[in-house]
Short mmCIF file of N, CA and C in Angstrom, two decimals:
data_model
loop_
_atom_site.label_atom_id
_atom_site.label_comp_id
_atom_site.label_asym_id
_atom_site.label_seq_id
_atom_site.Cartn_x
_atom_site.Cartn_y
_atom_site.Cartn_z
N UNK A 1030 -7.57 31.85 29.43
CA UNK A 1030 -8.94 32.26 29.36
C UNK A 1030 -9.13 33.41 30.33
N UNK A 1031 -9.76 34.41 29.89
CA UNK A 1031 -9.94 35.56 30.78
C UNK A 1031 -11.34 36.09 30.63
N UNK A 1032 -11.80 36.68 31.71
CA UNK A 1032 -13.11 37.31 31.68
C UNK A 1032 -12.93 38.78 31.36
N UNK A 1033 -14.01 39.51 31.30
CA UNK A 1033 -13.97 40.92 30.92
C UNK A 1033 -13.20 41.80 31.88
N UNK A 1034 -13.13 41.46 33.18
CA UNK A 1034 -12.46 42.34 34.13
C UNK A 1034 -10.98 42.00 34.31
N UNK A 1035 -10.43 41.10 33.47
CA UNK A 1035 -9.01 40.81 33.50
C UNK A 1035 -8.64 39.63 34.39
N UNK A 1036 -9.59 38.99 35.05
CA UNK A 1036 -9.30 37.85 35.91
C UNK A 1036 -9.15 36.60 35.05
N UNK A 1037 -8.33 35.69 35.48
CA UNK A 1037 -8.12 34.43 34.79
C UNK A 1037 -9.20 33.45 35.21
N UNK A 1038 -9.75 32.73 34.24
CA UNK A 1038 -10.80 31.76 34.52
C UNK A 1038 -10.13 30.42 34.78
N UNK A 1039 -10.39 29.85 35.94
CA UNK A 1039 -9.82 28.55 36.26
C UNK A 1039 -10.94 27.52 36.44
N UNK A 1040 -12.10 27.86 35.98
CA UNK A 1040 -13.25 26.98 36.07
C UNK A 1040 -13.25 26.07 34.85
N UNK A 1041 -13.20 24.76 35.06
CA UNK A 1041 -13.14 23.81 33.96
C UNK A 1041 -14.38 23.86 33.09
N UNK A 1042 -15.54 24.01 33.68
CA UNK A 1042 -16.78 24.08 32.91
C UNK A 1042 -16.78 25.28 31.97
N UNK A 1043 -16.29 26.40 32.44
CA UNK A 1043 -16.23 27.59 31.58
C UNK A 1043 -15.23 27.39 30.45
N UNK A 1044 -14.11 26.76 30.75
CA UNK A 1044 -13.10 26.50 29.72
C UNK A 1044 -13.65 25.56 28.66
N UNK A 1045 -14.33 24.51 29.08
CA UNK A 1045 -14.92 23.56 28.13
C UNK A 1045 -15.96 24.26 27.28
N UNK A 1046 -16.76 25.10 27.90
CA UNK A 1046 -17.79 25.84 27.16
C UNK A 1046 -17.15 26.73 26.09
N UNK A 1047 -16.07 27.44 26.45
CA UNK A 1047 -15.40 28.31 25.48
C UNK A 1047 -14.81 27.51 24.32
N UNK A 1048 -14.22 26.36 24.63
CA UNK A 1048 -13.64 25.51 23.58
C UNK A 1048 -14.74 24.99 22.66
N UNK A 1049 -15.85 24.59 23.21
CA UNK A 1049 -16.97 24.11 22.39
C UNK A 1049 -17.51 25.20 21.48
N UNK A 1050 -17.60 26.41 21.99
CA UNK A 1050 -18.07 27.54 21.17
C UNK A 1050 -17.10 27.79 20.02
N UNK A 1051 -15.80 27.75 20.31
CA UNK A 1051 -14.79 27.97 19.27
C UNK A 1051 -14.86 26.87 18.21
N UNK A 1052 -15.03 25.61 18.63
CA UNK A 1052 -15.14 24.51 17.67
C UNK A 1052 -16.40 24.64 16.83
N UNK A 1053 -17.48 25.06 17.43
CA UNK A 1053 -18.73 25.24 16.67
C UNK A 1053 -18.57 26.33 15.62
N UNK A 1054 -17.85 27.40 15.97
CA UNK A 1054 -17.63 28.46 15.00
C UNK A 1054 -16.77 27.97 13.84
N UNK A 1055 -15.74 27.15 14.14
CA UNK A 1055 -14.91 26.59 13.06
C UNK A 1055 -15.72 25.65 12.19
N UNK A 1056 -16.57 24.84 12.80
CA UNK A 1056 -17.42 23.92 12.04
C UNK A 1056 -18.38 24.69 11.15
N UNK A 1057 -18.96 25.75 11.68
CA UNK A 1057 -19.86 26.58 10.88
C UNK A 1057 -19.14 27.17 9.68
N UNK A 1058 -17.90 27.58 9.86
CA UNK A 1058 -17.12 28.14 8.75
C UNK A 1058 -16.86 27.07 7.69
N UNK A 1059 -16.54 25.85 8.11
CA UNK A 1059 -16.30 24.77 7.16
C UNK A 1059 -17.57 24.42 6.39
N UNK A 1060 -18.70 24.40 7.08
CA UNK A 1060 -19.98 24.10 6.42
C UNK A 1060 -20.32 25.20 5.43
N UNK A 1061 -20.06 26.45 5.80
CA UNK A 1061 -20.33 27.56 4.88
C UNK A 1061 -19.46 27.45 3.63
N UNK A 1062 -18.20 27.05 3.77
CA UNK A 1062 -17.33 26.88 2.60
C UNK A 1062 -17.85 25.77 1.70
N UNK A 1063 -18.27 24.66 2.30
CA UNK A 1063 -18.79 23.54 1.51
C UNK A 1063 -20.08 23.95 0.81
N UNK A 1064 -20.93 24.70 1.50
CA UNK A 1064 -22.16 25.19 0.88
C UNK A 1064 -21.86 26.16 -0.25
N UNK A 1065 -20.82 26.96 -0.09
CA UNK A 1065 -20.43 27.90 -1.15
C UNK A 1065 -19.95 27.14 -2.38
N UNK A 1066 -19.18 26.06 -2.18
CA UNK A 1066 -18.75 25.23 -3.31
C UNK A 1066 -19.96 24.63 -4.02
N UNK A 1067 -20.87 24.10 -3.24
CA UNK A 1067 -22.09 23.51 -3.80
C UNK A 1067 -22.87 24.55 -4.60
N UNK A 1068 -22.98 25.75 -4.08
CA UNK A 1068 -23.73 26.81 -4.76
C UNK A 1068 -23.05 27.20 -6.07
N UNK A 1069 -21.71 27.27 -6.08
CA UNK A 1069 -21.00 27.62 -7.32
C UNK A 1069 -21.19 26.53 -8.38
N UNK A 1070 -21.17 25.28 -7.96
CA UNK A 1070 -21.38 24.19 -8.92
C UNK A 1070 -22.84 24.15 -9.37
N UNK A 1071 -23.77 24.54 -8.51
CA UNK A 1071 -25.17 24.64 -8.92
C UNK A 1071 -25.35 25.72 -9.97
N UNK A 1072 -24.60 26.81 -9.86
CA UNK A 1072 -24.65 27.85 -10.90
C UNK A 1072 -24.17 27.30 -12.24
N UNK A 1073 -23.12 26.48 -12.21
CA UNK A 1073 -22.64 25.84 -13.44
C UNK A 1073 -23.70 24.90 -14.01
N UNK A 1074 -24.37 24.16 -13.14
CA UNK A 1074 -25.43 23.26 -13.60
C UNK A 1074 -26.56 24.03 -14.26
N UNK A 1075 -26.91 25.18 -13.69
CA UNK A 1075 -27.94 26.02 -14.30
C UNK A 1075 -27.49 26.55 -15.66
N UNK A 1076 -26.21 26.91 -15.77
CA UNK A 1076 -25.70 27.41 -17.05
C UNK A 1076 -25.70 26.33 -18.11
N UNK A 1077 -25.59 25.07 -17.70
CA UNK A 1077 -25.55 23.96 -18.66
C UNK A 1077 -26.89 23.23 -18.79
N UNK A 1078 -27.94 23.77 -18.22
CA UNK A 1078 -29.25 23.11 -18.28
C UNK A 1078 -29.74 22.95 -19.71
N UNK A 1079 -29.52 23.94 -20.57
CA UNK A 1079 -29.97 23.83 -21.96
C UNK A 1079 -29.19 22.73 -22.69
N UNK A 1080 -27.92 22.55 -22.35
CA UNK A 1080 -27.13 21.46 -22.94
C UNK A 1080 -27.69 20.12 -22.48
N UNK A 1081 -28.00 20.00 -21.21
CA UNK A 1081 -28.56 18.76 -20.69
C UNK A 1081 -29.90 18.44 -21.34
N UNK A 1082 -30.69 19.47 -21.62
CA UNK A 1082 -31.99 19.25 -22.25
C UNK A 1082 -31.85 18.82 -23.70
N UNK A 1083 -30.76 19.23 -24.37
CA UNK A 1083 -30.56 18.92 -25.78
C UNK A 1083 -29.92 17.56 -26.03
N UNK A 1084 -29.43 16.90 -25.00
CA UNK A 1084 -28.80 15.58 -25.19
C UNK A 1084 -29.89 14.58 -25.56
N UNK A 1085 -29.66 13.79 -26.62
CA UNK A 1085 -30.66 12.79 -27.02
C UNK A 1085 -30.99 11.83 -25.87
N UNK A 1086 -32.23 11.43 -25.81
CA UNK A 1086 -32.69 10.59 -24.70
C UNK A 1086 -32.05 9.21 -24.70
N UNK A 1087 -31.60 8.74 -25.87
CA UNK A 1087 -31.02 7.40 -25.93
C UNK A 1087 -29.57 7.37 -25.43
N UNK A 1088 -28.99 8.53 -25.13
CA UNK A 1088 -27.63 8.59 -24.60
C UNK A 1088 -27.69 8.78 -23.09
N UNK A 1089 -27.40 7.73 -22.37
CA UNK A 1089 -27.45 7.84 -20.91
C UNK A 1089 -26.06 7.92 -20.28
N UNK A 1090 -25.05 8.16 -21.10
CA UNK A 1090 -23.69 8.24 -20.57
C UNK A 1090 -23.39 9.56 -19.89
N UNK A 1091 -24.20 10.58 -20.13
CA UNK A 1091 -23.98 11.90 -19.55
C UNK A 1091 -24.91 12.10 -18.36
N UNK A 1092 -24.34 12.56 -17.25
CA UNK A 1092 -25.20 12.81 -16.08
C UNK A 1092 -25.46 14.29 -15.90
N UNK A 1093 -24.47 15.15 -16.09
CA UNK A 1093 -24.60 16.60 -15.94
C UNK A 1093 -25.38 16.96 -14.67
N UNK A 1094 -24.83 16.53 -13.54
CA UNK A 1094 -25.48 16.77 -12.26
C UNK A 1094 -24.44 17.00 -11.18
N UNK A 1095 -24.81 17.81 -10.21
CA UNK A 1095 -23.95 18.06 -9.05
C UNK A 1095 -24.24 16.99 -8.01
N UNK A 1096 -23.21 16.29 -7.61
CA UNK A 1096 -23.37 15.29 -6.56
C UNK A 1096 -22.65 15.76 -5.31
N UNK A 1097 -23.32 15.71 -4.19
CA UNK A 1097 -22.67 16.17 -2.95
C UNK A 1097 -21.55 15.22 -2.56
N UNK A 1098 -20.64 15.73 -1.85
CA UNK A 1098 -19.51 14.94 -1.38
C UNK A 1098 -18.48 15.88 -0.80
N UNK A 1099 -17.32 15.36 -0.55
CA UNK A 1099 -16.25 16.21 -0.05
C UNK A 1099 -15.04 16.03 -0.93
N UNK A 1100 -14.83 16.82 -1.91
CA UNK A 1100 -15.56 18.02 -2.31
C UNK A 1100 -16.73 17.67 -3.22
N UNK A 1101 -17.72 18.55 -3.32
CA UNK A 1101 -18.81 18.31 -4.27
C UNK A 1101 -18.29 18.42 -5.70
N UNK A 1102 -18.90 17.67 -6.61
CA UNK A 1102 -18.45 17.67 -8.00
C UNK A 1102 -19.65 17.73 -8.94
N UNK A 1103 -19.43 18.37 -10.08
CA UNK A 1103 -20.41 18.41 -11.16
C UNK A 1103 -19.96 17.36 -12.16
N UNK A 1104 -20.65 16.23 -12.20
CA UNK A 1104 -20.25 15.13 -13.07
C UNK A 1104 -20.82 15.33 -14.47
N UNK A 1105 -19.95 15.21 -15.46
CA UNK A 1105 -20.36 15.31 -16.85
C UNK A 1105 -20.67 13.91 -17.37
N UNK A 1106 -19.73 13.00 -17.21
CA UNK A 1106 -19.96 11.58 -17.51
C UNK A 1106 -19.17 10.77 -16.48
N UNK A 1107 -18.98 9.49 -16.76
CA UNK A 1107 -18.36 8.63 -15.75
C UNK A 1107 -16.90 8.96 -15.48
N UNK A 1108 -16.23 9.64 -16.41
CA UNK A 1108 -14.81 9.91 -16.24
C UNK A 1108 -14.45 11.38 -16.15
N UNK A 1109 -15.38 12.27 -16.35
CA UNK A 1109 -15.05 13.70 -16.33
C UNK A 1109 -16.00 14.45 -15.40
N UNK A 1110 -15.44 15.45 -14.75
CA UNK A 1110 -16.21 16.22 -13.78
C UNK A 1110 -15.58 17.59 -13.61
N UNK A 1111 -16.36 18.48 -13.00
CA UNK A 1111 -15.89 19.82 -12.66
C UNK A 1111 -15.92 19.94 -11.15
N UNK A 1112 -14.83 20.45 -10.61
CA UNK A 1112 -14.75 20.73 -9.19
C UNK A 1112 -14.05 22.06 -9.00
N UNK A 1113 -14.11 22.59 -7.81
CA UNK A 1113 -13.45 23.85 -7.53
C UNK A 1113 -12.04 23.59 -7.04
N UNK A 1114 -11.12 24.48 -7.43
CA UNK A 1114 -9.73 24.38 -6.99
C UNK A 1114 -9.64 24.75 -5.52
N UNK A 1115 -8.44 24.73 -4.99
CA UNK A 1115 -8.26 25.01 -3.56
C UNK A 1115 -8.67 26.41 -3.17
N UNK A 1116 -8.58 27.35 -4.12
CA UNK A 1116 -8.97 28.73 -3.80
C UNK A 1116 -10.49 28.89 -3.74
N UNK A 1117 -11.22 27.86 -4.16
CA UNK A 1117 -12.69 27.81 -4.13
C UNK A 1117 -13.34 28.87 -5.02
N UNK A 1118 -12.56 29.38 -5.96
CA UNK A 1118 -13.10 30.33 -6.93
C UNK A 1118 -12.86 29.86 -8.36
N UNK A 1119 -11.85 29.04 -8.54
CA UNK A 1119 -11.46 28.57 -9.86
C UNK A 1119 -12.10 27.22 -10.13
N UNK A 1120 -12.77 27.12 -11.28
CA UNK A 1120 -13.37 25.86 -11.70
C UNK A 1120 -12.29 25.03 -12.40
N UNK A 1121 -12.30 23.72 -12.15
CA UNK A 1121 -11.40 22.80 -12.83
C UNK A 1121 -12.23 21.72 -13.50
N UNK A 1122 -12.06 21.61 -14.82
CA UNK A 1122 -12.72 20.56 -15.58
C UNK A 1122 -11.69 19.45 -15.76
N UNK A 1123 -11.93 18.31 -15.11
CA UNK A 1123 -10.96 17.21 -15.06
C UNK A 1123 -11.51 15.97 -15.73
N UNK A 1124 -10.57 15.12 -16.15
CA UNK A 1124 -10.96 13.84 -16.74
C UNK A 1124 -10.02 12.77 -16.20
N UNK A 1125 -10.60 11.68 -15.74
CA UNK A 1125 -9.81 10.55 -15.27
C UNK A 1125 -9.52 9.64 -16.46
N UNK A 1126 -8.26 9.30 -16.65
CA UNK A 1126 -7.85 8.40 -17.73
C UNK A 1126 -7.07 7.24 -17.13
N UNK A 1127 -6.65 6.33 -17.97
CA UNK A 1127 -5.84 5.21 -17.50
C UNK A 1127 -4.50 5.68 -16.97
N UNK A 1128 -4.03 6.79 -17.48
CA UNK A 1128 -2.72 7.31 -17.08
C UNK A 1128 -2.81 8.30 -15.93
N UNK A 1129 -3.99 8.54 -15.42
CA UNK A 1129 -4.16 9.45 -14.31
C UNK A 1129 -5.16 10.54 -14.63
N UNK A 1130 -5.26 11.49 -13.74
CA UNK A 1130 -6.21 12.58 -13.88
C UNK A 1130 -5.56 13.72 -14.66
N UNK A 1131 -6.30 14.27 -15.62
CA UNK A 1131 -5.78 15.39 -16.39
C UNK A 1131 -6.76 16.56 -16.34
N UNK A 1132 -6.21 17.76 -16.29
CA UNK A 1132 -7.02 18.97 -16.27
C UNK A 1132 -7.30 19.37 -17.71
N UNK A 1133 -8.57 19.40 -18.08
CA UNK A 1133 -8.94 19.81 -19.43
C UNK A 1133 -8.98 21.32 -19.54
N UNK A 1134 -9.65 21.97 -18.60
CA UNK A 1134 -9.77 23.44 -18.60
C UNK A 1134 -9.80 23.89 -17.14
N UNK A 1135 -9.19 25.04 -16.89
CA UNK A 1135 -9.22 25.63 -15.56
C UNK A 1135 -9.43 27.13 -15.73
N UNK A 1136 -10.48 27.64 -15.08
CA UNK A 1136 -10.79 29.06 -15.22
C UNK A 1136 -11.68 29.51 -14.07
N UNK A 1137 -11.55 30.77 -13.66
CA UNK A 1137 -12.47 31.30 -12.64
C UNK A 1137 -13.80 31.74 -13.24
N UNK A 1138 -13.90 31.76 -14.57
CA UNK A 1138 -15.11 32.22 -15.24
C UNK A 1138 -16.00 31.04 -15.57
N UNK A 1139 -17.25 31.14 -15.17
CA UNK A 1139 -18.20 30.05 -15.37
C UNK A 1139 -18.49 29.83 -16.86
N UNK A 1140 -18.48 30.89 -17.66
CA UNK A 1140 -18.77 30.75 -19.09
C UNK A 1140 -17.71 29.94 -19.81
N UNK A 1141 -16.46 30.10 -19.43
CA UNK A 1141 -15.37 29.35 -20.06
C UNK A 1141 -15.54 27.86 -19.78
N UNK A 1142 -15.86 27.52 -18.55
CA UNK A 1142 -16.06 26.11 -18.19
C UNK A 1142 -17.31 25.55 -18.85
N UNK A 1143 -18.38 26.33 -18.90
CA UNK A 1143 -19.62 25.87 -19.55
C UNK A 1143 -19.37 25.61 -21.03
N UNK A 1144 -18.61 26.48 -21.69
CA UNK A 1144 -18.29 26.26 -23.11
C UNK A 1144 -17.44 25.01 -23.28
N UNK A 1145 -16.48 24.78 -22.38
CA UNK A 1145 -15.63 23.60 -22.48
C UNK A 1145 -16.44 22.32 -22.26
N UNK A 1146 -17.35 22.33 -21.30
CA UNK A 1146 -18.19 21.15 -21.05
C UNK A 1146 -19.10 20.90 -22.25
N UNK A 1147 -19.65 21.96 -22.83
CA UNK A 1147 -20.51 21.81 -24.01
C UNK A 1147 -19.73 21.20 -25.16
N UNK A 1148 -18.51 21.69 -25.40
CA UNK A 1148 -17.68 21.14 -26.47
C UNK A 1148 -17.32 19.68 -26.19
N UNK A 1149 -17.05 19.35 -24.93
CA UNK A 1149 -16.71 17.99 -24.55
C UNK A 1149 -17.88 17.04 -24.82
N UNK A 1150 -19.08 17.46 -24.41
CA UNK A 1150 -20.27 16.62 -24.63
C UNK A 1150 -20.50 16.43 -26.12
N UNK A 1151 -20.38 17.51 -26.90
CA UNK A 1151 -20.58 17.41 -28.35
C UNK A 1151 -19.54 16.47 -28.96
N UNK A 1152 -18.30 16.56 -28.51
CA UNK A 1152 -17.24 15.70 -29.04
C UNK A 1152 -17.52 14.24 -28.72
N UNK A 1153 -17.97 13.95 -27.52
CA UNK A 1153 -18.30 12.56 -27.15
C UNK A 1153 -19.48 12.03 -27.96
N UNK A 1154 -20.47 12.86 -28.22
CA UNK A 1154 -21.61 12.42 -29.02
C UNK A 1154 -21.16 12.10 -30.43
N UNK A 1155 -20.34 12.96 -31.03
CA UNK A 1155 -19.85 12.72 -32.40
C UNK A 1155 -18.98 11.48 -32.44
N UNK A 1156 -18.11 11.28 -31.46
CA UNK A 1156 -17.28 10.08 -31.42
C UNK A 1156 -18.13 8.82 -31.34
N UNK A 1157 -19.18 8.86 -30.54
CA UNK A 1157 -20.08 7.71 -30.45
C UNK A 1157 -20.78 7.42 -31.76
N UNK A 1158 -21.23 8.47 -32.45
CA UNK A 1158 -21.88 8.29 -33.75
C UNK A 1158 -20.91 7.71 -34.76
N UNK A 1159 -19.66 8.19 -34.76
CA UNK A 1159 -18.67 7.67 -35.70
C UNK A 1159 -18.34 6.22 -35.41
N UNK A 1160 -18.28 5.85 -34.14
CA UNK A 1160 -17.99 4.47 -33.79
C UNK A 1160 -19.12 3.55 -34.25
N UNK A 1161 -20.35 4.01 -34.11
CA UNK A 1161 -21.48 3.19 -34.56
C UNK A 1161 -21.50 3.10 -36.08
N UNK A 1162 -21.22 4.21 -36.75
CA UNK A 1162 -21.21 4.22 -38.22
C UNK A 1162 -20.10 3.33 -38.77
N UNK A 1163 -18.99 3.23 -38.07
CA UNK A 1163 -17.87 2.40 -38.53
C UNK A 1163 -18.11 0.92 -38.23
N UNK A 1164 -19.15 0.63 -37.50
CA UNK A 1164 -19.47 -0.76 -37.20
C UNK A 1164 -18.68 -1.30 -36.03
N UNK A 1165 -18.14 -0.43 -35.22
CA UNK A 1165 -17.38 -0.89 -34.08
C UNK A 1165 -18.30 -1.09 -32.89
N UNK A 1166 -18.89 -2.24 -32.87
CA UNK A 1166 -19.61 -2.66 -31.68
C UNK A 1166 -19.20 -4.10 -31.44
N UNK A 1167 -18.77 -4.44 -30.27
CA UNK A 1167 -18.25 -5.78 -30.01
C UNK A 1167 -19.25 -6.89 -30.33
N UNK A 1168 -20.54 -6.63 -30.19
CA UNK A 1168 -21.51 -7.69 -30.43
C UNK A 1168 -21.73 -7.93 -31.92
N UNK A 1169 -21.40 -6.96 -32.77
CA UNK A 1169 -21.65 -7.11 -34.20
C UNK A 1169 -20.42 -7.58 -34.97
N UNK A 1170 -19.22 -7.28 -34.52
CA UNK A 1170 -18.01 -7.66 -35.24
C UNK A 1170 -17.59 -9.05 -34.81
N UNK A 1171 -17.62 -9.98 -35.74
CA UNK A 1171 -17.22 -11.35 -35.43
C UNK A 1171 -15.70 -11.51 -35.48
N UNK A 1172 -15.03 -10.73 -36.35
CA UNK A 1172 -13.59 -10.88 -36.50
C UNK A 1172 -12.81 -10.11 -35.44
N UNK A 1173 -13.49 -9.37 -34.59
CA UNK A 1173 -12.80 -8.57 -33.58
C UNK A 1173 -12.24 -9.45 -32.47
N UNK A 1174 -12.85 -10.61 -32.25
CA UNK A 1174 -12.39 -11.49 -31.20
C UNK A 1174 -11.57 -12.60 -31.83
N UNK A 1175 -10.31 -12.66 -31.45
CA UNK A 1175 -9.44 -13.69 -31.99
C UNK A 1175 -9.75 -15.02 -31.30
N UNK A 1176 -9.57 -16.08 -32.04
CA UNK A 1176 -9.80 -17.40 -31.47
C UNK A 1176 -8.73 -17.67 -30.42
N UNK A 1177 -9.12 -18.22 -29.30
CA UNK A 1177 -8.13 -18.48 -28.26
C UNK A 1177 -7.13 -19.55 -28.70
N UNK A 1178 -5.90 -19.36 -28.30
CA UNK A 1178 -4.86 -20.32 -28.63
C UNK A 1178 -4.87 -21.39 -27.55
N UNK A 1179 -5.06 -22.62 -27.99
CA UNK A 1179 -5.14 -23.73 -27.05
C UNK A 1179 -3.89 -24.57 -27.21
N UNK A 1180 -3.16 -24.75 -26.13
CA UNK A 1180 -1.97 -25.58 -26.16
C UNK A 1180 -2.40 -27.05 -26.13
N UNK A 1181 -1.69 -27.87 -26.88
CA UNK A 1181 -2.05 -29.29 -26.85
C UNK A 1181 -1.82 -29.86 -25.45
N UNK A 1182 -2.74 -30.69 -25.03
CA UNK A 1182 -2.67 -31.26 -23.69
C UNK A 1182 -1.60 -32.33 -23.65
N UNK A 1183 -0.76 -32.28 -22.60
CA UNK A 1183 0.26 -33.31 -22.43
C UNK A 1183 -0.37 -34.50 -21.72
N UNK A 1184 -0.04 -35.67 -22.16
CA UNK A 1184 -0.55 -36.82 -21.41
C UNK A 1184 0.08 -36.82 -20.02
N UNK A 1185 -0.76 -37.00 -19.03
CA UNK A 1185 -0.25 -36.94 -17.66
C UNK A 1185 0.55 -38.20 -17.35
N UNK A 1186 1.65 -37.95 -16.72
CA UNK A 1186 2.51 -39.04 -16.30
C UNK A 1186 1.84 -39.76 -15.13
N UNK A 1187 1.90 -41.06 -15.13
CA UNK A 1187 1.26 -41.83 -14.07
C UNK A 1187 1.90 -41.54 -12.71
N UNK A 1188 3.21 -41.20 -12.74
CA UNK A 1188 3.89 -40.91 -11.48
C UNK A 1188 3.31 -39.66 -10.82
N UNK A 1189 2.97 -38.63 -11.63
CA UNK A 1189 2.44 -37.40 -11.05
C UNK A 1189 1.06 -37.64 -10.42
N UNK A 1190 0.29 -38.53 -11.00
CA UNK A 1190 -1.01 -38.86 -10.43
C UNK A 1190 -0.83 -39.60 -9.11
N UNK A 1191 0.14 -40.53 -9.06
CA UNK A 1191 0.39 -41.27 -7.83
C UNK A 1191 0.92 -40.35 -6.73
N UNK A 1192 1.80 -39.42 -7.09
CA UNK A 1192 2.31 -38.47 -6.10
C UNK A 1192 1.18 -37.58 -5.56
N UNK A 1193 0.28 -37.19 -6.41
CA UNK A 1193 -0.86 -36.39 -5.96
C UNK A 1193 -1.74 -37.17 -5.00
N UNK A 1194 -2.00 -38.43 -5.33
CA UNK A 1194 -2.82 -39.27 -4.45
C UNK A 1194 -2.12 -39.51 -3.13
N UNK A 1195 -0.79 -39.77 -3.18
CA UNK A 1195 -0.01 -40.01 -1.97
C UNK A 1195 -0.02 -38.77 -1.06
N UNK A 1196 0.12 -37.60 -1.64
CA UNK A 1196 0.08 -36.36 -0.86
C UNK A 1196 -1.27 -36.16 -0.20
N UNK A 1197 -2.33 -36.46 -0.93
CA UNK A 1197 -3.68 -36.33 -0.38
C UNK A 1197 -3.88 -37.30 0.77
N UNK A 1198 -3.44 -38.55 0.60
CA UNK A 1198 -3.61 -39.57 1.64
C UNK A 1198 -2.80 -39.20 2.88
N UNK A 1199 -1.57 -38.72 2.69
CA UNK A 1199 -0.75 -38.32 3.83
C UNK A 1199 -1.39 -37.14 4.57
N UNK A 1200 -2.02 -36.25 3.85
CA UNK A 1200 -2.71 -35.13 4.47
C UNK A 1200 -3.86 -35.59 5.34
N UNK A 1201 -4.60 -36.56 4.86
CA UNK A 1201 -5.72 -37.10 5.65
C UNK A 1201 -5.20 -37.80 6.90
N UNK A 1202 -4.16 -38.64 6.75
CA UNK A 1202 -3.61 -39.36 7.90
C UNK A 1202 -3.04 -38.37 8.92
N UNK A 1203 -2.32 -37.36 8.44
CA UNK A 1203 -1.76 -36.35 9.34
C UNK A 1203 -2.86 -35.60 10.08
N UNK A 1204 -3.94 -35.28 9.40
CA UNK A 1204 -5.06 -34.59 10.05
C UNK A 1204 -5.70 -35.44 11.12
N UNK A 1205 -5.86 -36.73 10.84
CA UNK A 1205 -6.45 -37.63 11.83
C UNK A 1205 -5.55 -37.74 13.05
N UNK A 1206 -4.23 -37.88 12.82
CA UNK A 1206 -3.29 -37.98 13.94
C UNK A 1206 -3.30 -36.71 14.79
N UNK A 1207 -3.35 -35.55 14.16
CA UNK A 1207 -3.41 -34.30 14.91
C UNK A 1207 -4.70 -34.19 15.71
N UNK A 1208 -5.79 -34.63 15.13
CA UNK A 1208 -7.07 -34.60 15.83
C UNK A 1208 -7.05 -35.53 17.04
N UNK A 1209 -6.47 -36.73 16.89
CA UNK A 1209 -6.37 -37.66 18.01
C UNK A 1209 -5.45 -37.10 19.10
N UNK A 1210 -4.34 -36.47 18.70
CA UNK A 1210 -3.42 -35.89 19.69
C UNK A 1210 -4.11 -34.76 20.45
N UNK A 1211 -4.87 -33.95 19.75
CA UNK A 1211 -5.59 -32.86 20.41
C UNK A 1211 -6.61 -33.41 21.40
N UNK A 1212 -7.33 -34.47 20.98
CA UNK A 1212 -8.33 -35.07 21.87
C UNK A 1212 -7.66 -35.69 23.09
N UNK A 1213 -6.49 -36.34 22.91
CA UNK A 1213 -5.78 -36.97 24.02
C UNK A 1213 -5.27 -35.92 25.00
N UNK A 1214 -4.76 -34.76 24.47
CA UNK A 1214 -4.24 -33.70 25.33
C UNK A 1214 -5.37 -33.03 26.12
N UNK A 1215 -6.48 -32.76 25.46
CA UNK A 1215 -7.59 -32.09 26.16
C UNK A 1215 -8.29 -33.03 27.15
N UNK A 1216 -8.20 -34.34 26.92
CA UNK A 1216 -8.86 -35.30 27.83
C UNK A 1216 -8.04 -35.48 29.10
N UNK A 1217 -6.72 -35.29 29.02
CA UNK A 1217 -5.90 -35.51 30.22
C UNK A 1217 -5.90 -34.35 31.16
#
């Protein structure tokens, strides 16, 4: 640490002050980066506002909203979202599946991502309509649930019942003996 005239600073308070200033500057830079990510995702939300307005009211599976976090994400539905890549300029449209996370589209252009999200939402709406038209709803299809297979019950052997009772009784006797031993040791 040095002052303007070339002398070395050996004052602990000055050194602590300089370190705190440096940490505050680094924190400010991190906050600015996070705010920049949030602002870029807000721009995407504005670009998709007309899509959000056109979604039928009875479909609540789509959120189309930016949720703060680290990193902030623009959620499309419960399994798909848009976030910024490490360069903080490239948008990534991702989907979580049973097999892991997959990148649907990646582009630095907001229009490409907005078009991909619009197509994704439209595809999900059509898939839902087709599923309803085909009659695939678990509450309506009676044959969709197979009857459970029940194994015939074996008559219990009398010996197994006696062994179970004997084990239970020995456990109680052992517990009582341990409790008495503990009381005798603590009393002496």
